[in-house]
Every structure is written in C-alpha cells, then in structure tokens.
Amino acid sequence: MSVATVGSPETTTLPVIDFVSPIPGFPEDRRFVLVRLDDAGVLYALTSVDTAGLRFLVVPPAQFFPDYEAEIDDETLGALGVTDQADLLVLLVVTAGESGAEDATANLMAPIVLDQRSRRAVQLILSHSGHPVRQRLLVPA
C-alpha cells in the first residue's frame, strides 16, 4: 500500500486511495487521501495527492441519513475487486452552503464507495435510485 508523498504535512503519511475511474469532472485526479477533520469522525476531506488544493468534503451517511442505502451493483464490486461488502465504506460528498453549515447539502445520488482493504474507490452514480443530488445535511432548528 502506498502513502502520499506530496501535499501538505497532514497528507504526507496517509494511505493513498486509488480511484478505479476518475471522479466526474476531474479526469487527471485518481489518487486521494482521507483526512479526518473533526474528533468525532463525522467530517472528512478527500484530498488529492496530485493537485494542490483539490479536496472534497465527505461524510459517512449514517449520522445524517440513517436509512440511506447505496445499492452497489456487481460491476462496481468487480471494478473494486471486492468479495465482501462488509469491507466497503460509503461516503457522501458535501457541498457547503452560502450561509454556512445550515445550508450544506449532501449528494445522495453519487456516493463514494471505498474498499477499505485495497484502498480502491469509485464514485458510484445511482441514476435510477430516486436519491437527490442535493439533500439538506442538517435540519434547521
């Protein structure tokens, strides 16, 4: 397993995640590290190893969407080389809102699926799932 050797000090010793196909819109970036941004393990930055400043905020869905399930097809499992779905970590890409956290949304239609053993990942597009691209992350009080 390789580790990041470029980038900021926070990313230089983390295991590299290899995307089996690029994230849509970012064809040159396939190597990322996952940086925990809070002590609770709720917010992470999926940070490019090769492109300085490129990062995506991601969250595990359970805390915000306890009933969320991403149906992972056999083609995706094959591309990741997965034999046991228990090794998969699903992450949702978060878009910050104009007014801060209260306007943040999560993309439920295109989760990141990561095999924790091989560190291979893919952004899965669930086009027929009925899941929204922008679902409010926090419910206003």
PDB file of C-alpha atoms in Angstrom:
ATOM      1  CA  MET A   1       0.000   0.000   0.000  1.00  0.00           C
ATOM      2  CA  SER A   2       1.414   3.375  -0.960  1.00  0.00           C
ATOM      3  CA  VAL A   3       1.370   6.505   1.152  1.00  0.00           C
ATOM      4  CA  ALA A   4       1.116  10.080  -0.008  1.00  0.00           C
ATOM      5  CA  THR A   5       4.474  11.758  -0.526  1.00  0.00           C
ATOM      6  CA  VAL A   6       3.365  15.166  -1.770  1.00  0.00           C
ATOM      7  CA  GLY A   7       0.991  17.765  -0.433  1.00  0.00           C
ATOM      8  CA  SER A   8       0.551  19.282   2.966  1.00  0.00           C
ATOM      9  CA  PRO A   9       2.014  17.801   6.155  1.00  0.00           C
ATOM     10  CA  GLU A  10      -1.433  16.411   7.073  1.00  0.00           C
ATOM     11  CA  THR A  11      -1.477  14.208   3.962  1.00  0.00           C
ATOM     12  CA  THR A  12       2.106  13.002   3.680  1.00  0.00           C
ATOM     13  CA  THR A  13       1.780   9.833   5.748  1.00  0.00           C
ATOM     14  CA  LEU A  14      -1.763   8.741   4.984  1.00  0.00           C
ATOM     15  CA  PRO A  15      -2.576   5.680   2.852  1.00  0.00           C
ATOM     16  CA  VAL A  16      -3.390   6.602  -0.740  1.00  0.00           C
ATOM     17  CA  ILE A  17      -6.833   5.810  -2.090  1.00  0.00           C
ATOM     18  CA  ASP A  18      -6.802   4.924  -5.794  1.00  0.00           C
ATOM     19  CA  PHE A  19      -9.936   5.639  -7.803  1.00  0.00           C
ATOM     20  CA  VAL A  20     -10.535   2.910 -10.401  1.00  0.00           C
ATOM     21  CA  SER A  21     -12.166   5.571 -12.580  1.00  0.00           C
ATOM     22  CA  PRO A  22     -11.836   9.318 -12.119  1.00  0.00           C
ATOM     23  CA  ILE A  23     -14.386  11.372 -10.237  1.00  0.00           C
ATOM     24  CA  PRO A  24     -16.609  13.010 -12.893  1.00  0.00           C
ATOM     25  CA  GLY A  25     -15.132  16.373 -13.848  1.00  0.00           C
ATOM     26  CA  PHE A  26     -11.652  15.533 -12.526  1.00  0.00           C
ATOM     27  CA  PRO A  27     -10.112  13.160 -15.107  1.00  0.00           C
ATOM     28  CA  GLU A  28      -6.496  13.721 -14.033  1.00  0.00           C
ATOM     29  CA  ASP A  29      -7.037  13.054 -10.325  1.00  0.00           C
ATOM     30  CA  ARG A  30      -7.204   9.439  -9.207  1.00  0.00           C
ATOM     31  CA  ARG A  31      -5.081   9.432  -6.037  1.00  0.00           C
ATOM     32  CA  PHE A  32      -6.516  10.843  -2.816  1.00  0.00           C
ATOM     33  CA  VAL A  33      -6.102  10.589   0.939  1.00  0.00           C
ATOM     34  CA  LEU A  34      -8.883  10.730   3.510  1.00  0.00           C
ATOM     35  CA  VAL A  35      -8.184  13.340   6.206  1.00  0.00           C
ATOM     36  CA  ARG A  36     -10.362  13.401   9.329  1.00  0.00           C
ATOM     37  CA  LEU A  37     -11.409  16.984  10.081  1.00  0.00           C
ATOM     38  CA  ASP A  38     -13.095  16.515  13.456  1.00  0.00           C
ATOM     39  CA  ASP A  39     -12.560  14.407  16.561  1.00  0.00           C
ATOM     40  CA  ALA A  40     -15.949  12.698  16.213  1.00  0.00           C
ATOM     41  CA  GLY A  41     -15.090  11.215  12.811  1.00  0.00           C
ATOM     42  CA  VAL A  42     -18.074  12.854  11.134  1.00  0.00           C
ATOM     43  CA  LEU A  43     -16.397  15.171   8.614  1.00  0.00           C
ATOM     44  CA  TYR A  44     -13.539  14.217   6.305  1.00  0.00           C
ATOM     45  CA  ALA A  45     -11.641  15.808   3.431  1.00  0.00           C
ATOM     46  CA  LEU A  46     -10.987  13.603   0.423  1.00  0.00           C
ATOM     47  CA  THR A  47      -7.781  15.355  -0.622  1.00  0.00           C
ATOM     48  CA  SER A  48      -5.971  14.957  -3.946  1.00  0.00           C
ATOM     49  CA  VAL A  49      -2.382  13.786  -3.737  1.00  0.00           C
ATOM     50  CA  ASP A  50      -1.534  15.212  -7.167  1.00  0.00           C
ATOM     51  CA  THR A  51      -3.430  18.516  -7.372  1.00  0.00           C
ATOM     52  CA  ALA A  52      -2.745  21.024  -4.607  1.00  0.00           C
ATOM     53  CA  GLY A  53      -5.916  22.476  -3.108  1.00  0.00           C
ATOM     54  CA  LEU A  54      -8.313  19.909  -4.594  1.00  0.00           C
ATOM     55  CA  ARG A  55     -10.437  18.354  -1.896  1.00  0.00           C
ATOM     56  CA  PHE A  56     -13.985  17.222  -1.357  1.00  0.00           C
ATOM     57  CA  LEU A  57     -15.774  17.327   1.976  1.00  0.00           C
ATOM     58  CA  VAL A  58     -17.313  13.914   2.676  1.00  0.00           C
ATOM     59  CA  VAL A  59     -19.330  12.342   5.477  1.00  0.00           C
ATOM     60  CA  PRO A  60     -20.437   8.806   6.324  1.00  0.00           C
ATOM     61  CA  PRO A  61     -24.211   8.778   5.747  1.00  0.00           C
ATOM     62  CA  ALA A  62     -25.348   7.083   8.986  1.00  0.00           C
ATOM     63  CA  GLN A  63     -25.160  10.185  11.193  1.00  0.00           C
ATOM     64  CA  PHE A  64     -27.254  12.327   8.843  1.00  0.00           C
ATOM     65  CA  PHE A  65     -29.300   9.791   6.848  1.00  0.00           C
ATOM     66  CA  PRO A  66     -29.710   6.638   8.977  1.00  0.00           C
ATOM     67  CA  ASP A  67     -31.963   4.929   6.390  1.00  0.00           C
ATOM     68  CA  TYR A  68     -29.703   5.669   3.411  1.00  0.00           C
ATOM     69  CA  GLU A  69     -28.574   2.682   1.382  1.00  0.00           C
ATOM     70  CA  ALA A  70     -26.481   2.764  -1.750  1.00  0.00           C
ATOM     71  CA  GLU A  71     -27.235  -0.246  -3.931  1.00  0.00           C
ATOM     72  CA  ILE A  72     -23.837  -1.337  -5.186  1.00  0.00           C
ATOM     73  CA  ASP A  73     -24.025  -3.320  -8.413  1.00  0.00           C
ATOM     74  CA  ASP A  74     -21.902  -6.314  -9.408  1.00  0.00           C
ATOM     75  CA  GLU A  75     -19.970  -4.262 -11.982  1.00  0.00           C
ATOM     76  CA  THR A  76     -18.823  -1.828  -9.282  1.00  0.00           C
ATOM     77  CA  LEU A  77     -17.923  -4.664  -6.919  1.00  0.00           C
ATOM     78  CA  GLY A  78     -15.894  -6.257  -9.720  1.00  0.00           C
ATOM     79  CA  ALA A  79     -14.109  -2.995 -10.546  1.00  0.00           C
ATOM     80  CA  LEU A  80     -13.132  -2.618  -6.892  1.00  0.00           C
ATOM     81  CA  GLY A  81     -12.163  -6.282  -6.601  1.00  0.00           C
ATOM     82  CA  VAL A  82     -14.496  -6.689  -3.623  1.00  0.00           C
ATOM     83  CA  THR A  83     -15.601 -10.063  -2.375  1.00  0.00           C
ATOM     84  CA  ASP A  84     -17.078  -8.931   0.951  1.00  0.00           C
ATOM     85  CA  GLN A  85     -19.284  -5.844   1.022  1.00  0.00           C
ATOM     86  CA  ALA A  86     -18.576  -5.507   4.757  1.00  0.00           C
ATOM     87  CA  ASP A  87     -15.204  -4.032   3.724  1.00  0.00           C
ATOM     88  CA  LEU A  88     -16.888  -1.136   1.916  1.00  0.00           C
ATOM     89  CA  LEU A  89     -17.079   2.383   3.266  1.00  0.00           C
ATOM     90  CA  VAL A  90     -19.696   4.670   1.735  1.00  0.00           C
ATOM     91  CA  LEU A  91     -19.145   8.431   1.874  1.00  0.00           C
ATOM     92  CA  LEU A  92     -21.350  11.282   0.715  1.00  0.00           C
ATOM     93  CA  VAL A  93     -19.915  14.370  -0.957  1.00  0.00           C
ATOM     94  CA  VAL A  94     -20.953  17.564   0.852  1.00  0.00           C
ATOM     95  CA  THR A  95     -21.442  20.971  -0.735  1.00  0.00           C
ATOM     96  CA  ALA A  96     -21.113  23.906   1.649  1.00  0.00           C
ATOM     97  CA  GLY A  97     -23.998  26.338   1.656  1.00  0.00           C
ATOM     98  CA  GLU A  98     -23.807  30.060   1.054  1.00  0.00           C
ATOM     99  CA  SER A  99     -24.818  30.792   4.654  1.00  0.00           C
ATOM    100  CA  GLY A 100     -22.627  28.122   6.213  1.00  0.00           C
ATOM    101  CA  ALA A 101     -23.391  24.704   7.681  1.00  0.00           C
ATOM    102  CA  GLU A 102     -27.151  25.246   7.848  1.00  0.00           C
ATOM    103  CA  ASP A 103     -27.302  25.321   4.026  1.00  0.00           C
ATOM    104  CA  ALA A 104     -24.908  22.419   3.383  1.00  0.00           C
ATOM    105  CA  THR A 105     -26.186  19.599   1.185  1.00  0.00           C
ATOM    106  CA  ALA A 106     -25.094  16.019   0.568  1.00  0.00           C
ATOM    107  CA  ASN A 107     -25.138  14.242  -2.776  1.00  0.00           C
ATOM    108  CA  LEU A 108     -27.146  11.069  -2.156  1.00  0.00           C
ATOM    109  CA  MET A 109     -27.181  10.118  -5.848  1.00  0.00           C
ATOM    110  CA  ALA A 110     -23.398   9.782  -6.250  1.00  0.00           C
ATOM    111  CA  PRO A 111     -21.708   8.313  -3.165  1.00  0.00           C
ATOM    112  CA  ILE A 112     -18.018   7.495  -2.947  1.00  0.00           C
ATOM    113  CA  VAL A 113     -17.565   3.757  -2.378  1.00  0.00           C
ATOM    114  CA  LEU A 114     -14.225   2.715  -0.878  1.00  0.00           C
ATOM    115  CA  ASP A 115     -12.878  -0.788  -0.336  1.00  0.00           C
ATOM    116  CA  GLN A 116     -11.074  -0.357   2.978  1.00  0.00           C
ATOM    117  CA  ARG A 117      -8.773  -3.341   2.383  1.00  0.00           C
ATOM    118  CA  SER A 118      -7.415  -2.478  -1.082  1.00  0.00           C
ATOM    119  CA  ARG A 119      -7.937   1.319  -0.795  1.00  0.00           C
ATOM    120  CA  ARG A 120      -9.624   1.293  -4.211  1.00  0.00           C
ATOM    121  CA  ALA A 121     -12.590   3.596  -4.698  1.00  0.00           C
ATOM    122  CA  VAL A 122     -15.171   4.777  -7.176  1.00  0.00           C
ATOM    123  CA  GLN A 123     -17.858   7.438  -7.269  1.00  0.00           C
ATOM    124  CA  LEU A 124     -20.989   5.431  -7.922  1.00  0.00           C
ATOM    125  CA  ILE A 125     -23.770   7.147  -9.878  1.00  0.00           C
ATOM    126  CA  LEU A 126     -27.176   5.860  -8.700  1.00  0.00           C
ATOM    127  CA  SER A 127     -29.124   7.459 -11.561  1.00  0.00           C
ATOM    128  CA  HIS A 128     -32.269   5.332 -11.156  1.00  0.00           C
ATOM    129  CA  SER A 129     -32.346   5.351  -7.356  1.00  0.00           C
ATOM    130  CA  GLY A 130     -34.560   8.377  -6.837  1.00  0.00           C
ATOM    131  CA  HIS A 131     -31.931   9.791  -4.452  1.00  0.00           C
ATOM    132  CA  PRO A 132     -31.409  13.561  -4.771  1.00  0.00           C
ATOM    133  CA  VAL A 133     -28.172  15.238  -5.812  1.00  0.00           C
ATOM    134  CA  ARG A 134     -28.719  17.877  -3.111  1.00  0.00           C
ATOM    135  CA  GLN A 135     -30.272  16.854   0.187  1.00  0.00           C
ATOM    136  CA  ARG A 136     -30.016  19.265   3.094  1.00  0.00           C
ATOM    137  CA  LEU A 137     -27.442  17.886   5.505  1.00  0.00           C
ATOM    138  CA  LEU A 138     -28.647  19.489   8.735  1.00  0.00           C
ATOM    139  CA  VAL A 139     -32.250  20.127   9.574  1.00  0.00           C
ATOM    140  CA  PRO A 140     -32.657  23.747  10.768  1.00  0.00           C
ATOM    141  CA  ALA A 141     -33.775  24.094  14.390  1.00  0.00           C
TER     142      ALA A 141
END
